[in-house]
XYZ file of C-alpha atoms in Angstrom:
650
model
C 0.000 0.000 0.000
C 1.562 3.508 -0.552
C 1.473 6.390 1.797
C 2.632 10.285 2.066
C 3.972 12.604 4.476
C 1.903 15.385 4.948
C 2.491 19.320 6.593
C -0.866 20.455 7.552
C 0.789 23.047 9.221
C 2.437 24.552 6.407
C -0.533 25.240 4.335
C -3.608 27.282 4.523
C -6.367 24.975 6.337
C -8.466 25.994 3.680
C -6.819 23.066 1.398
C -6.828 20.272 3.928
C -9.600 18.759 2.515
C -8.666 18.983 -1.208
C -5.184 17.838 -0.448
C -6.938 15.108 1.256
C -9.814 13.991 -1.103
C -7.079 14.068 -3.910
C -4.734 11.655 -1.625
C -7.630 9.343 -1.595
C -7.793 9.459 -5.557
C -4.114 9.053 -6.232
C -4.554 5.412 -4.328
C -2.893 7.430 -0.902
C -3.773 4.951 2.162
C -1.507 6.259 4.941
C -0.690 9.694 5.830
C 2.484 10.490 7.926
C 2.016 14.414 10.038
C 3.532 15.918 12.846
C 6.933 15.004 13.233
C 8.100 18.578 13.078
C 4.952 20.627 14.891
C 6.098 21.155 18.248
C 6.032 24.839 17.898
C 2.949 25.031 16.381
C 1.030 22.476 18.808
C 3.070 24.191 21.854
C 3.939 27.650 20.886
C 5.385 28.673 24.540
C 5.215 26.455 27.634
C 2.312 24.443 28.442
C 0.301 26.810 26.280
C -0.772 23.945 23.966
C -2.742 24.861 21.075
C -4.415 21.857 19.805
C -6.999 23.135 17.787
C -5.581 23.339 14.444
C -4.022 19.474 14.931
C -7.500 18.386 16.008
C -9.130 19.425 12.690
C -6.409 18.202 10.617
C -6.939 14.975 11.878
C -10.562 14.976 11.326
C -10.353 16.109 7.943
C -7.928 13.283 6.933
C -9.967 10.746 8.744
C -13.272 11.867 7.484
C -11.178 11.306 4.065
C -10.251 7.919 4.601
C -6.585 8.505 5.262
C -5.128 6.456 8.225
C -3.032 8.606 10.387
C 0.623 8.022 11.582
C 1.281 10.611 14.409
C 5.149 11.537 14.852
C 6.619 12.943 18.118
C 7.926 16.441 17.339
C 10.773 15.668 19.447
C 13.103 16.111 16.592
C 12.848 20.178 16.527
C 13.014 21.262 20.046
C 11.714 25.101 19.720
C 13.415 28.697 20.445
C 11.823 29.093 23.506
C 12.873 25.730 24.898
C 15.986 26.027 23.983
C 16.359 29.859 25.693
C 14.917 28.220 28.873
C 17.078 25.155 28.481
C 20.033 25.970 26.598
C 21.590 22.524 28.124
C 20.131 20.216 25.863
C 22.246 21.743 22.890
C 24.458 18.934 21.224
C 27.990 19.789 21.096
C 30.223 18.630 18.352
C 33.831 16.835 18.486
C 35.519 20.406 18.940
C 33.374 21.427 21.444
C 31.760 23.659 20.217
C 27.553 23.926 20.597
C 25.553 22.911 17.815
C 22.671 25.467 17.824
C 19.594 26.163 17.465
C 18.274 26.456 13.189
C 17.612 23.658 11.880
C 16.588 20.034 13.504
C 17.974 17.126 15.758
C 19.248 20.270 17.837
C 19.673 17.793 21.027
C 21.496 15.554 23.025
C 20.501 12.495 24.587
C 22.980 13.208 27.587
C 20.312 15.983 28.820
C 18.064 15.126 31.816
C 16.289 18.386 31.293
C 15.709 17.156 28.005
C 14.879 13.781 28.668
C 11.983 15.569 30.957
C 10.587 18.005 27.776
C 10.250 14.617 25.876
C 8.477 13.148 27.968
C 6.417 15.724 28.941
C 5.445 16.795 25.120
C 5.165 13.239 24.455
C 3.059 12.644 27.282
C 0.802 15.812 25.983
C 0.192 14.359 22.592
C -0.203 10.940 23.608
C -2.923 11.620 25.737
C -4.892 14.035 23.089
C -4.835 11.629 20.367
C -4.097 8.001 21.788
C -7.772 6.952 20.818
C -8.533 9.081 17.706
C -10.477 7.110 15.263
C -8.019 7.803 12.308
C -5.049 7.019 14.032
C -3.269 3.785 13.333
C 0.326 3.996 14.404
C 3.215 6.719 15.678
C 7.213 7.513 14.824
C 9.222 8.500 17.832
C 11.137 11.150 16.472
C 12.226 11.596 13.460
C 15.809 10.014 11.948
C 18.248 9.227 14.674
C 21.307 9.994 14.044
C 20.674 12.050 10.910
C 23.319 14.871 9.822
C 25.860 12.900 12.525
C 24.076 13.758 15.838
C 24.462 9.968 17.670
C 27.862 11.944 19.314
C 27.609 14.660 21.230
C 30.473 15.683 23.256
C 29.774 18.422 25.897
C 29.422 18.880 29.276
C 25.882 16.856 30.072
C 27.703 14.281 27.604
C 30.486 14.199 29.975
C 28.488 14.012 33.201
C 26.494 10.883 31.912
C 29.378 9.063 30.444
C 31.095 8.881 33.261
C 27.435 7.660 35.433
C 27.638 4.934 32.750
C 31.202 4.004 33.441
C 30.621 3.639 37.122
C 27.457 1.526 36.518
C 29.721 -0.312 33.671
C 33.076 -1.177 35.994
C 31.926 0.176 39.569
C 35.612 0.990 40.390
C 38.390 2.693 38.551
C 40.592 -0.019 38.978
C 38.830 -2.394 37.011
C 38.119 0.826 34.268
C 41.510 1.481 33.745
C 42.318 -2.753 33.299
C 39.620 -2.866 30.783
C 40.811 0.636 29.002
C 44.907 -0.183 29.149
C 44.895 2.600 30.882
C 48.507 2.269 32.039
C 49.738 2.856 28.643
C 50.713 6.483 28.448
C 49.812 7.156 32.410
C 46.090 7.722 31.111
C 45.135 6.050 34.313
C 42.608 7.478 36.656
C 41.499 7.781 40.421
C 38.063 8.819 40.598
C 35.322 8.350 37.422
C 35.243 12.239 37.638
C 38.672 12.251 36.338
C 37.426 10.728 33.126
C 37.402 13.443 30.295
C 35.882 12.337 26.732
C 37.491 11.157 24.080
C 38.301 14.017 21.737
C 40.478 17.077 21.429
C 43.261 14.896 22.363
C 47.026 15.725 21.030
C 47.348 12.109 19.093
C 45.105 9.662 18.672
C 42.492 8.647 22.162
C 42.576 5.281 23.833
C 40.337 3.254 21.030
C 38.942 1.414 24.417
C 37.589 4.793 25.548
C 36.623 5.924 22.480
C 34.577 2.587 21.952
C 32.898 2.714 24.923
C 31.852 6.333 24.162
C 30.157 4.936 21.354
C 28.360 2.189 22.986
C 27.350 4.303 25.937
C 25.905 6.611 23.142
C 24.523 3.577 21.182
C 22.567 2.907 24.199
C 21.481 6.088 25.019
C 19.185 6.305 22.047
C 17.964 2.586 22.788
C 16.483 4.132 26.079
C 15.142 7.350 25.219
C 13.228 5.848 22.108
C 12.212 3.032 25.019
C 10.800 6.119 27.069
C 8.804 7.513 24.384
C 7.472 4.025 23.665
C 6.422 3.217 27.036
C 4.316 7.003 27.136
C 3.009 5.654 24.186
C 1.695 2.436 24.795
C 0.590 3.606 28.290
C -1.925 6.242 26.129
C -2.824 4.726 23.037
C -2.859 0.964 23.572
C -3.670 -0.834 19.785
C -1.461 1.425 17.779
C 1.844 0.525 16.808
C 5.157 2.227 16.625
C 7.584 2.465 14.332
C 10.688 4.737 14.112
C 12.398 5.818 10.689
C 15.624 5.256 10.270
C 18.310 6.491 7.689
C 20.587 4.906 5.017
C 24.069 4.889 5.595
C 23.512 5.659 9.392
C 25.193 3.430 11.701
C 26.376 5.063 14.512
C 24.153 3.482 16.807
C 22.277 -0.082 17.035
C 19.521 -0.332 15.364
C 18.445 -3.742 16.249
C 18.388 -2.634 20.280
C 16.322 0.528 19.617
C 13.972 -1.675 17.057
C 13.273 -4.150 20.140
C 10.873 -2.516 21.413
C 9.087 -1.131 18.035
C 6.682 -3.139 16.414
C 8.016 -2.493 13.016
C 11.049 -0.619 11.753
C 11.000 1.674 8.742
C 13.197 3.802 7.028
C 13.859 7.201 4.653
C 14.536 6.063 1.028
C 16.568 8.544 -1.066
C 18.328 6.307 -3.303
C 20.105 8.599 -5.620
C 20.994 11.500 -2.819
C 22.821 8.171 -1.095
C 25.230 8.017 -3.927
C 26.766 11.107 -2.895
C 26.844 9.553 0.447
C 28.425 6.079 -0.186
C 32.278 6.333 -0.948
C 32.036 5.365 -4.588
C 34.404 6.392 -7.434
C 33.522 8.984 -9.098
C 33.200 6.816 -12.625
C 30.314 4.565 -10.117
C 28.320 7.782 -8.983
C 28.394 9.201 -12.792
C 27.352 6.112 -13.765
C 24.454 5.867 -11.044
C 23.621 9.423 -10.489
C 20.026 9.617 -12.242
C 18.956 6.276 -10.851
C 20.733 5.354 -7.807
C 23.187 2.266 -8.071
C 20.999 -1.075 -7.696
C 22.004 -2.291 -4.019
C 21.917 0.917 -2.386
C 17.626 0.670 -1.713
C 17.758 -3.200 -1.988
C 20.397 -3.533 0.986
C 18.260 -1.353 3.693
C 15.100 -2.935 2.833
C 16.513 -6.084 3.738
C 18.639 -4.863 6.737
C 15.285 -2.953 7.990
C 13.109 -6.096 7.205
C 15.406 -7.728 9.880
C 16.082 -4.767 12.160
C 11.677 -4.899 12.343
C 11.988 -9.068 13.243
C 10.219 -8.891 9.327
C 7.884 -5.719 9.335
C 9.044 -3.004 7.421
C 7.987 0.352 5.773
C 9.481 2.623 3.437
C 7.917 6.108 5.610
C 9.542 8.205 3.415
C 10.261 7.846 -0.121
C 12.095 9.877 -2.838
C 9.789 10.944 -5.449
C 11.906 13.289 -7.406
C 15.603 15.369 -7.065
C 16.064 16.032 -3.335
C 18.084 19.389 -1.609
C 20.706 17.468 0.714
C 23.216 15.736 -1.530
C 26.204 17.689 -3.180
C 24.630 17.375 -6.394
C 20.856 16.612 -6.701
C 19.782 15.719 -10.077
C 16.230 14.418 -11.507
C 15.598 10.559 -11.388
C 15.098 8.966 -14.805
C 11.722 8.843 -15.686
C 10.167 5.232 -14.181
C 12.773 5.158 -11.113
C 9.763 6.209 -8.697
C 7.714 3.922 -9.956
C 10.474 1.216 -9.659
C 12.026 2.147 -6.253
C 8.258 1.901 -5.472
C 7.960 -1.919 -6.060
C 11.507 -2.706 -5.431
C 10.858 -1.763 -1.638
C 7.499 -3.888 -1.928
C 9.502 -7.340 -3.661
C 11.381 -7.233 -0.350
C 8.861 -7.310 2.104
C 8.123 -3.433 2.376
C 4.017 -3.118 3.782
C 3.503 0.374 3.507
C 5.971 2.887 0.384
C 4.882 6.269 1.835
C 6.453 9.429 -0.223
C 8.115 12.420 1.088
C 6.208 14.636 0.603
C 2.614 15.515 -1.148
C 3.635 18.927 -2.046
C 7.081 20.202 -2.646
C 7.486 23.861 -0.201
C 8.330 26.730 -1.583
C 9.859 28.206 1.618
C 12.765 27.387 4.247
C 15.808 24.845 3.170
C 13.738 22.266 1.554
C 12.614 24.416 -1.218
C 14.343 21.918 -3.851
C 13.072 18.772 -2.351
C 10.645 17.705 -4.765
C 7.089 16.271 -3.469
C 4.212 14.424 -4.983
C 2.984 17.963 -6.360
C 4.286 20.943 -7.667
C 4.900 23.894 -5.101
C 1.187 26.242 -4.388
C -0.775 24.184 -6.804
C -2.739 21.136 -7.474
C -0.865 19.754 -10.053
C 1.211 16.444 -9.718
C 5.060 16.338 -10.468
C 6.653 13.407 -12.527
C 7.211 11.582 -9.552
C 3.239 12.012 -8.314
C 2.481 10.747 -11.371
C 4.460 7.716 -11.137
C 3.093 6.859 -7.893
C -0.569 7.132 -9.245
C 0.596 4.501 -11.680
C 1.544 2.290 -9.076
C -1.066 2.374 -7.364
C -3.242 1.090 -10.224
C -0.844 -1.189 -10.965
C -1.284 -2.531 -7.044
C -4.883 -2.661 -7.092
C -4.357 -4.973 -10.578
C -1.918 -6.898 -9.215
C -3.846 -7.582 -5.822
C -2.173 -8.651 -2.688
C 1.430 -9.988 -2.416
C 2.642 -13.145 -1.049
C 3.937 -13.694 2.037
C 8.456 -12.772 2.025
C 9.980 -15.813 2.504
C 13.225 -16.489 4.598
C 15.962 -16.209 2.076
C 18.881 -18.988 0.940
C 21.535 -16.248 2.097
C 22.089 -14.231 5.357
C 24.813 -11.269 5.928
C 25.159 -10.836 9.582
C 25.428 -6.739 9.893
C 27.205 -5.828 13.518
C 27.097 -2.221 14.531
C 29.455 -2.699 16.795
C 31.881 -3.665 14.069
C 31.189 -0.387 11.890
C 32.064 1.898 15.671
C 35.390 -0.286 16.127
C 36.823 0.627 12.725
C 36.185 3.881 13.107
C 37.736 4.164 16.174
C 40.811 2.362 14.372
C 40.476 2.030 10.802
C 44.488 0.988 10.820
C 44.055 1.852 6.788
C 42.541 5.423 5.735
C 39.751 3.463 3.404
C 38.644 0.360 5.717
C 35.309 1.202 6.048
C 32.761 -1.408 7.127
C 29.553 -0.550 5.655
C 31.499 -0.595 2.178
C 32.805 -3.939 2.985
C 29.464 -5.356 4.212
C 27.887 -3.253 0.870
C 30.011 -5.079 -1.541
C 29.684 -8.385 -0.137
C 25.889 -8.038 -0.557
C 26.158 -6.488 -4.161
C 28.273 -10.071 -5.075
C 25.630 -12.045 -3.953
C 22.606 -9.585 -5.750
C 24.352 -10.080 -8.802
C 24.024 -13.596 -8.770
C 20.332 -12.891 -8.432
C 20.159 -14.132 -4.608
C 17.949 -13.083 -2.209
C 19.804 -11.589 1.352
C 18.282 -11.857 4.995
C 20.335 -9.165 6.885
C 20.363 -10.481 10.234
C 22.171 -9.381 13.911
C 25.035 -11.012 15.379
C 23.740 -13.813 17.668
C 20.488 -14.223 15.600
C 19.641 -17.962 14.805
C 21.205 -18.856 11.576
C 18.618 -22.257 10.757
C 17.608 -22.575 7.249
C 20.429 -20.431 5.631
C 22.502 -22.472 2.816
C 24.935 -19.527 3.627
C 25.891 -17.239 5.877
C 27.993 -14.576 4.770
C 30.257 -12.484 7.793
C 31.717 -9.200 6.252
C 33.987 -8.990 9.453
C 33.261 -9.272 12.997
C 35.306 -7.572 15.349
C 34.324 -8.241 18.450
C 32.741 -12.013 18.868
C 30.129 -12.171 21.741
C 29.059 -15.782 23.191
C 25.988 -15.186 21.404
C 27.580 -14.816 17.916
C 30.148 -17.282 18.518
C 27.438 -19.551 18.831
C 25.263 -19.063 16.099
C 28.219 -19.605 14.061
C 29.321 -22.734 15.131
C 25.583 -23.781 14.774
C 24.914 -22.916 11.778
C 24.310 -25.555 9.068
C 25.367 -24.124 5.926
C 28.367 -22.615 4.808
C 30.110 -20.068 6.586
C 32.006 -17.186 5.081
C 34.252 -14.914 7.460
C 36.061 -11.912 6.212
C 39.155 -10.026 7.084
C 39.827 -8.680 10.915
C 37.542 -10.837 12.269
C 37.738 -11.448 16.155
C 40.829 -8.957 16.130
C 39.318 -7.536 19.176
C 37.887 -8.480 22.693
C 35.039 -6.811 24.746
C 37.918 -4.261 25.490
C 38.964 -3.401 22.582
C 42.303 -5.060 23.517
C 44.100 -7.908 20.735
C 43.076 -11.287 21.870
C 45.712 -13.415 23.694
C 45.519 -16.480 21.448
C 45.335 -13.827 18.594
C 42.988 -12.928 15.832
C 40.405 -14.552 14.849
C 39.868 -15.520 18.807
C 36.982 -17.111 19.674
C 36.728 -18.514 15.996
C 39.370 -20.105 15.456
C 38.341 -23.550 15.801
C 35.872 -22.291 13.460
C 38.585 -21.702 11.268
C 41.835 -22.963 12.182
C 43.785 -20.017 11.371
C 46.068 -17.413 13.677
C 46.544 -13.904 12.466
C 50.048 -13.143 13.002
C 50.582 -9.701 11.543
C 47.760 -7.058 9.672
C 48.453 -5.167 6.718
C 46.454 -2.371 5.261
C 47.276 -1.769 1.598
C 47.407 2.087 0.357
C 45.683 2.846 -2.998
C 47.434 1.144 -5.809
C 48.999 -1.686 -3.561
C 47.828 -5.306 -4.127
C 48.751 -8.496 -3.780
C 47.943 -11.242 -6.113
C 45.790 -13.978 -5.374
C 45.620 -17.507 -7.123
C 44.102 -20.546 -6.376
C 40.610 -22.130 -6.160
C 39.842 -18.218 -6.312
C 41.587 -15.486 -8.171
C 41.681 -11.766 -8.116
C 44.018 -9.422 -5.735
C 43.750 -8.274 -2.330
C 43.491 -4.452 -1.956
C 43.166 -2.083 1.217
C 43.630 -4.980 3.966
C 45.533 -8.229 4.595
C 45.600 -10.834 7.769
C 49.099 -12.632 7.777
C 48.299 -15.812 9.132
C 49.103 -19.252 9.992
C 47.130 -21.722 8.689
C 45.604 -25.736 10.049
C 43.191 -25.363 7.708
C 42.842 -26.444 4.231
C 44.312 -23.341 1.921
C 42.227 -23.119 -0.988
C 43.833 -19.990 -2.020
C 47.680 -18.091 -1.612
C 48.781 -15.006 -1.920
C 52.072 -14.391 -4.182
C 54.328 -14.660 -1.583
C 53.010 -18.244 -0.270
C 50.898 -17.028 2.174
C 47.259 -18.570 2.926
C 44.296 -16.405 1.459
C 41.338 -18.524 1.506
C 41.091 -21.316 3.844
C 38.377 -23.700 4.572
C 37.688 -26.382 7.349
C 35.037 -27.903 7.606
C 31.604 -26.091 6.447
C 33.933 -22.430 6.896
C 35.228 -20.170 4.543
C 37.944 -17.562 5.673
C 38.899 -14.980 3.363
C 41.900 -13.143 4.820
C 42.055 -9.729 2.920
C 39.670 -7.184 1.289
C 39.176 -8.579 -2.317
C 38.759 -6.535 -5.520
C 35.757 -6.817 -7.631
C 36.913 -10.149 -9.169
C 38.574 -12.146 -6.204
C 35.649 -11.576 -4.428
C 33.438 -12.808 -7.359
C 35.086 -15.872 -7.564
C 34.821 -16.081 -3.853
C 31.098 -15.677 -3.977
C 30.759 -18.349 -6.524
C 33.010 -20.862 -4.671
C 30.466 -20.189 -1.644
C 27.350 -20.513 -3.987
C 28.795 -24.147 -5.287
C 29.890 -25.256 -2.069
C 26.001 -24.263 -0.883
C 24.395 -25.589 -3.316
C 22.472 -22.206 -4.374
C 21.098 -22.041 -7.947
C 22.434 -18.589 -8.926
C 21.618 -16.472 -11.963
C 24.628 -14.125 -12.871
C 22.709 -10.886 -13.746
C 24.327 -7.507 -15.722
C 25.442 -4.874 -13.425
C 21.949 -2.768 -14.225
C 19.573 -5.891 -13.869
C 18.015 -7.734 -10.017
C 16.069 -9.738 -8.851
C 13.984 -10.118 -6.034
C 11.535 -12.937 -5.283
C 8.363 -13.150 -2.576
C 6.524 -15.914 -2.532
C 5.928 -17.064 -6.093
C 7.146 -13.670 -7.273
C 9.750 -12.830 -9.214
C 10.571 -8.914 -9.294
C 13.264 -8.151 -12.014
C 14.002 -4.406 -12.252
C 15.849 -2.714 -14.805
C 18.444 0.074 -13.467
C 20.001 0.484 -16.678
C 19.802 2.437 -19.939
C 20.001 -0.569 -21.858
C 16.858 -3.141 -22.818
C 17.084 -6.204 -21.639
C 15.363 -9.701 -21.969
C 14.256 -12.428 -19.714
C 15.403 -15.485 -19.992
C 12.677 -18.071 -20.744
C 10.430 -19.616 -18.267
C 8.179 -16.686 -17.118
C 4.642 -16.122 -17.053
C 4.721 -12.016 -16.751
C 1.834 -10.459 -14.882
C 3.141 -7.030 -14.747
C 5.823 -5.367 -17.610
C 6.840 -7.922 -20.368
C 9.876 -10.279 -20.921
C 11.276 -7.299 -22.886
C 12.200 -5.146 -20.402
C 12.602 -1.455 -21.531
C 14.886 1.291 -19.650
C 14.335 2.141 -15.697
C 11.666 -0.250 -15.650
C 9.782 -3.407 -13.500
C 9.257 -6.958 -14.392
C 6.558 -9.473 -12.037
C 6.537 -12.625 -13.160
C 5.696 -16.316 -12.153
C 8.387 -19.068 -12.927
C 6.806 -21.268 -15.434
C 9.671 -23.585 -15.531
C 12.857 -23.799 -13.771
C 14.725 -20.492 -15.029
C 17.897 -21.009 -16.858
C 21.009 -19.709 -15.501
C 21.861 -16.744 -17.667
C-alpha cells in the first residue's frame, strides 16, 4: 500500500480537505504528520494549542486517510531552547551545535529527557484513541546529519554515570581501558574526560565505549517515548524511521521494542553519500546504483523481526546531496515496487507537495509547489497504485537462501581504528551483498547472535568483536560459513586477543593472524588458487591448520576452509571476491543467476521482481509467465513474473 507525508501546518487549512480527497484518488492509504509541529502544537510552555491538529486529523480521517502521528521531538523550539540551553548537542571540537535547523539535542540531557516526555506525554494523551489514528514515529531520523555523538558537558556528566554503573571501580576501568599505557590512568570516574580534542590519537577502548554508551542512550530514550506511548494509546503501533548509511548506533536494540522498523529512502541523494568512485556515482547518479535501496530494505526487514515500511520515499531530485539531479523517468515507480519485492508493507512518499519556503525548497514532493498539479514523480506513484490494485495482494516474504550478519558494533570499532585510511565497514558489508545480488540471490540481513537455521549460507563481512551469542550461532549454523578479514581482532575491550585474531573462531577456522596489513591505494597483492583476483586495502598474515584453498604471491594462505567455513583473509577486488562468492554458492548448493550490473532480482513468494536500473533493454530469460511489464524489459523499468519452468542460468 503507498502512503505520504503530509504538513498540515504549512498550508492554509483551507486546502486540507482537497489535499486530502485528492490523496484518496491518487490510491494514498496512509498519511504520515507531525513530526516537526512542536512549535505550532506548543507555541510557549504548556500553552498547547491543539486546535488546528484536532481538525487536521478529522479532515484526513473523514477522508479515509489512516493517520501516523510523529513525536515532534526532533525540533526542540526557540523558547525551549532559551529556557534550556543545556540540551544543545555539542560537536567533536566542542563547540555547541545550535539552534536552526533540527535534531538540535542531546541524549545526555536530563532536562531534556523531561521536555520529551512531557510533550510526548501531551500528545499521547490528546490523540491516543482518535479514530483515524493507526500507528506513531518517535522522532524523526536518529542519528541524521551525525548527531548519535555529542560531546559536551551533560555528555560528559552521563558518560562517566555509565562508566561507574559499567566497571563500579576505577581499577577495574583502567584494566579494561589499558589505561597504564601512556599514564592515562585514573582515580576517581570524575577524572574521566571524553574522548576528543586529544594531542594524538584517544585510547580506542575509551573511544569505543563512548560509542556504545551513546549507542545505548538512544535505545532508552526511544524506550521512554514508547512506554508514554503504549501507556496512552494501547492498539497502535510504533515504528521509528531510520536512515541509510547511518550506523552510529544499534539499530536492532532501539527496534526491540518497536513493532516495526522503517526507514527514509533517497536512493540517488545516497550516492553522494556512499564512498564510490567517481566513474560509479556518474554512472548511477540519475537512478541510484541497484544495491543501495535493496540492501536497507533487507537490513530494515530484519532490524523490524520482518515488518518493514518505506515512511519516506524519494519521489523526485532532493536538496541534501552535493549534487541533486532528476531521477530517470520510471525510477519512482520502480524504487516503489523494489521496496514492496522485499517485504516493504507500507511505500509512503516524502512529501505531497514540494514547499516553496525554508531549506527544503528543492526537495521535490508528490505535487508541484502552491498548486494542485502532480510532479513526474506524483504521477508515477498514481501509476503504481493502479498497478497494485491490478496486481492484488502480495505473497507472504519468505526467509531467504543467504544471510549477511550486519554488527554495529563492528562499523564503531573501525572507526575508532580504521588501521588503513579506506577500511570502512559498511562498504565492505555493501560489496559483499552487491556479489551475492548479482548472482540474483535473495539476502536476509540479520544481527550477530540471531539464529542462523535454514540459511545455505551465511555470509560475515567482518566481525570484530565475537560475543558468546555470535560465537554460537556460528558454530551452529548448518550451511556454509564465510568470514572476512579482521575478524575477532578484538575483545570486549577493545584489547588484541591473547591467542590472537580470529579468537573465539578459530576452531571455526583454524587459522592465527600473526601480523595485519592495510594496503594504500594502488597496492595489491595477487591472489591464485581455487579463487583469483588481488587483495586491496587490507591483509591478515596468518598461519594456517586449515585447508588453503587460495595463496597469496608470496606463499601465504588467502582462503582457507575447514570444515563447512570459509575464511577470506584480505579485502578482495571486484573479481577475487566474485570468484569467492561463486566458490560459496557451489559449495552451498544455491542455484544462482549471474545478472548484468543494471539488472536484479527479487523474489516473494511465487514472485519474481526483475528491475531494470540500466539504460540498456534487456530480456528475460525463458520460463516466465509475466503479470506485470513484459519479458522485454525497456529502460528504468519493472518486471513481475511467475516461474513457469525452472529459469535457466543466464
Amino acid at each position: 500500500m503507498l502512503g505520504v507525508c503530509y504538513y498540515p501546518e504549512q498550508w492554509d487549512e483551507s486546502r486540507w480537505a482537497t489535499d486530502a480527497r485528492r490523496m484518496r484518488e491518487l490510491g494514498i492509504a496512509y498519511v504520515r504528520i507531525g513530526e516537526f509541529a512542536w512549535s505550532r502544537i506548543e507555541p510557549a510552555r504548556d500553552q498547547f494549542n491543539f486546535g488546528w491538529l484536532d481538525r487536521a486529523m478529522d479532515v484526513l480521517h473523514a477522508a479515509g486517510l489512516k493517520i501516523v502521528l510523529g513525536t515532534p521531538t526532533a525540533t526542540p523550539p526557540k523558547w525551549l531552547v532559551d529556557a534550556c540551553p543545556e540540551i544543545l548537542p555539542y560537536d567533536e571540537q566542542g563547540r555547541v551545535r545550535g539552534f536552526g535547523s533540527r535534531r538540535h539535542y542531546t541524549m545526555s540531557s536530563k532536562t531534556w529527557w523531561y521536555e520529551s516526555a512531557r510533550i510526548v506525554t501531551a500528545i499521547a494523551k490528546r490523540y491516543g484513541d482518535h479514530p483515524g489514528l493507526v500507528g506513531w514515529q518517535t522522532d524523526n531520523e536518529y542519528g541524521c546529519h551525525d548527531t548519535t555523538l555529542s560531546w559536551g558537558p551533560e555528555d560528559l556528566r552521563a558518560f562517566r554515570d555509565w562508566l561507574r554503573r559499567r566497571y563500579q571501580s576505577c581499577d577495574q576501568l583502567n584494566e579494561a581501558w589499558g589505561a597504564v599505557f601512556w599514564s592515562m590512568e585514573v582515580a576517581d570516574f570524575a577524572q574521566v574526560s571524553l574522548p576528543n580534542l586529544t594531542v594524538t590519537e584517544a585510547n580506542p577502548a575509551h573511544r569505543m565505549d563512548f560509542w556504545r554508551f551513546h549507542s545505548e542512550q538512544v535505545a532508552a530514550y526511544d524506550l521512554m517515548q514508547c512506554d508514554i506511548i503504549r501507556a496512552q494509546s494501547p492498539g497502535r503501533w510504533i515504528t521509528h524511521n531510520f536512515m541509510g548509511f547511518v550506523s552510529d548506533f544499534d539499530h536492532f536494540a532501539v527496534a526491540d521494542h518497536l513493532d516495526l522498523a522503517s526507514w527514509d529512502s533517497y536512493p540517488i541523494g545516497f550516492v553522494e553519500k556512499f564512498p564510490f568512485s567517481e566513474a560509479e556515482r556518474n554512472r548511477w547518479a540519475e537512478t541510484s546504483h541497484p544495491d543501495i535501496a535493496p540492501w536497507h530494505h533487507d537490513l530494515y526487514r530484519g532490524v523490524g523481526r520482518g515488518r518493514f515500511w518505506v515512511m519516506e520515499q524519494q519521489p523526485g531530485p532532493v536538496n541534501w546531496a552535493a549534487w541533486n539531479p532528476v531521477p530517470k523517468p520510471g525510477m519512482v515507480r520502480l524504487w516503489t515496487w523494489e521496496a514492496m519485492a522485499h517485504g516493504a508493507e507500507v511505500v509512503s512518499y516524502f512529501r505531497w507537495r514540494q514547499a516553496p519556503f525554508a531549506q527544503e525548497q528543492h526537495h521535490a514532493g508528490l505535487n508541484l509547489p502552491g498548486v494542485d498539479k502532480l510532479s513526474p514523480g506524483g504521477l508515477e506513484a498514481g501509476q503504481v497504485a493502479t498497478e497494485i490494485a491490478q496486481l492484488g495482494p502480495l505473497p507472504a516474504v519468505q526467509q531467504a537462501p543467504v544471510a549477511i550478519v550486519f554488527d554495529y558494533a563492528s562499523y564503531w570499532a573501525t572507526m575508532v581504528q580504521p588501521q588503513g585510511r579506506d577500511f570502512r565497514y559498511e562498504e565492505l558489508a555493501f560489496r559483499w551483498y552487491e556479489a551475492l545480488r548479482r548472482r540474483g540471490l535473495d539476502v536476509d540481513v540479520v544481527r550477530p547472535g540471531a539464529a542462523l537455521d535454514g540459511y545455505a549460507a551465511v555470509i560475515v563481512p567482518t566481525m570484530i568483536h565475537v560475543t558468546d551469542a555470535a560465537q554460537a550461532a556460528l558454530e551452529a549454523a548448518q550451511g556454509v560459513v564465510l568470514i572476512g578479514p579482521r575478524a575477532g581482532s578484538r575483545t570486549r575491550n577493545f584489547a588484541v586477543p591473547h591467542d590472537l585474531p580470529p579468537g573465539p573462531l578459530h576452531a571455526l577456522t583454524q587459522n592465527r593472524v600473526i601480523e595485519v596489513a592495510s594496503l594504500r591505494p594502488g597496492l595489491s597483492h595477487t591472489v591464485g588458487g581455487a579463487v583469483q583476483g588481488n587483495a586491496i586495502r587490507w591483509r591478515d598474515h596468518a598461519k594456517s591448520q586449515a585447508q588453503v584453498l587460495a595463496r597469496f604471491d608470496d606463499g601465504g594462505p588467502a582462503l582457507t576452509q575447514h570444515g563447512r567455513a570459509l575464511h577470506l583473509l584480505c579485502w578482495p577486488d571486484q573479481a577475487l571476491l566474485g570468484s569467492v562468492m561463486d566458490l560459496v554458492c557451489q559449495n552451498a548448493g544455491l542455484q544462482t543467476m549471474a545478472l548484468p550490473e543494471h539488472i536484479r532480482l527479487r523474489r516473494r513468494g511465487d514472485l519474481w521482481f526483475f528491475t531494470n536500473y540500466g539504460p540498456q533493454a534487456w530480456t528475460l530469460p525463458d520460463g516466465f509467465d509475466c503479470l506485470l511489464g513484459g519479458p522485454q524489459m525497456p529502460p528504468h523499468s519493472v518486471t513481475v513474473a511467475k516461474a513457469t519452468t525452472e529459469p535457466k542460468e543466464v
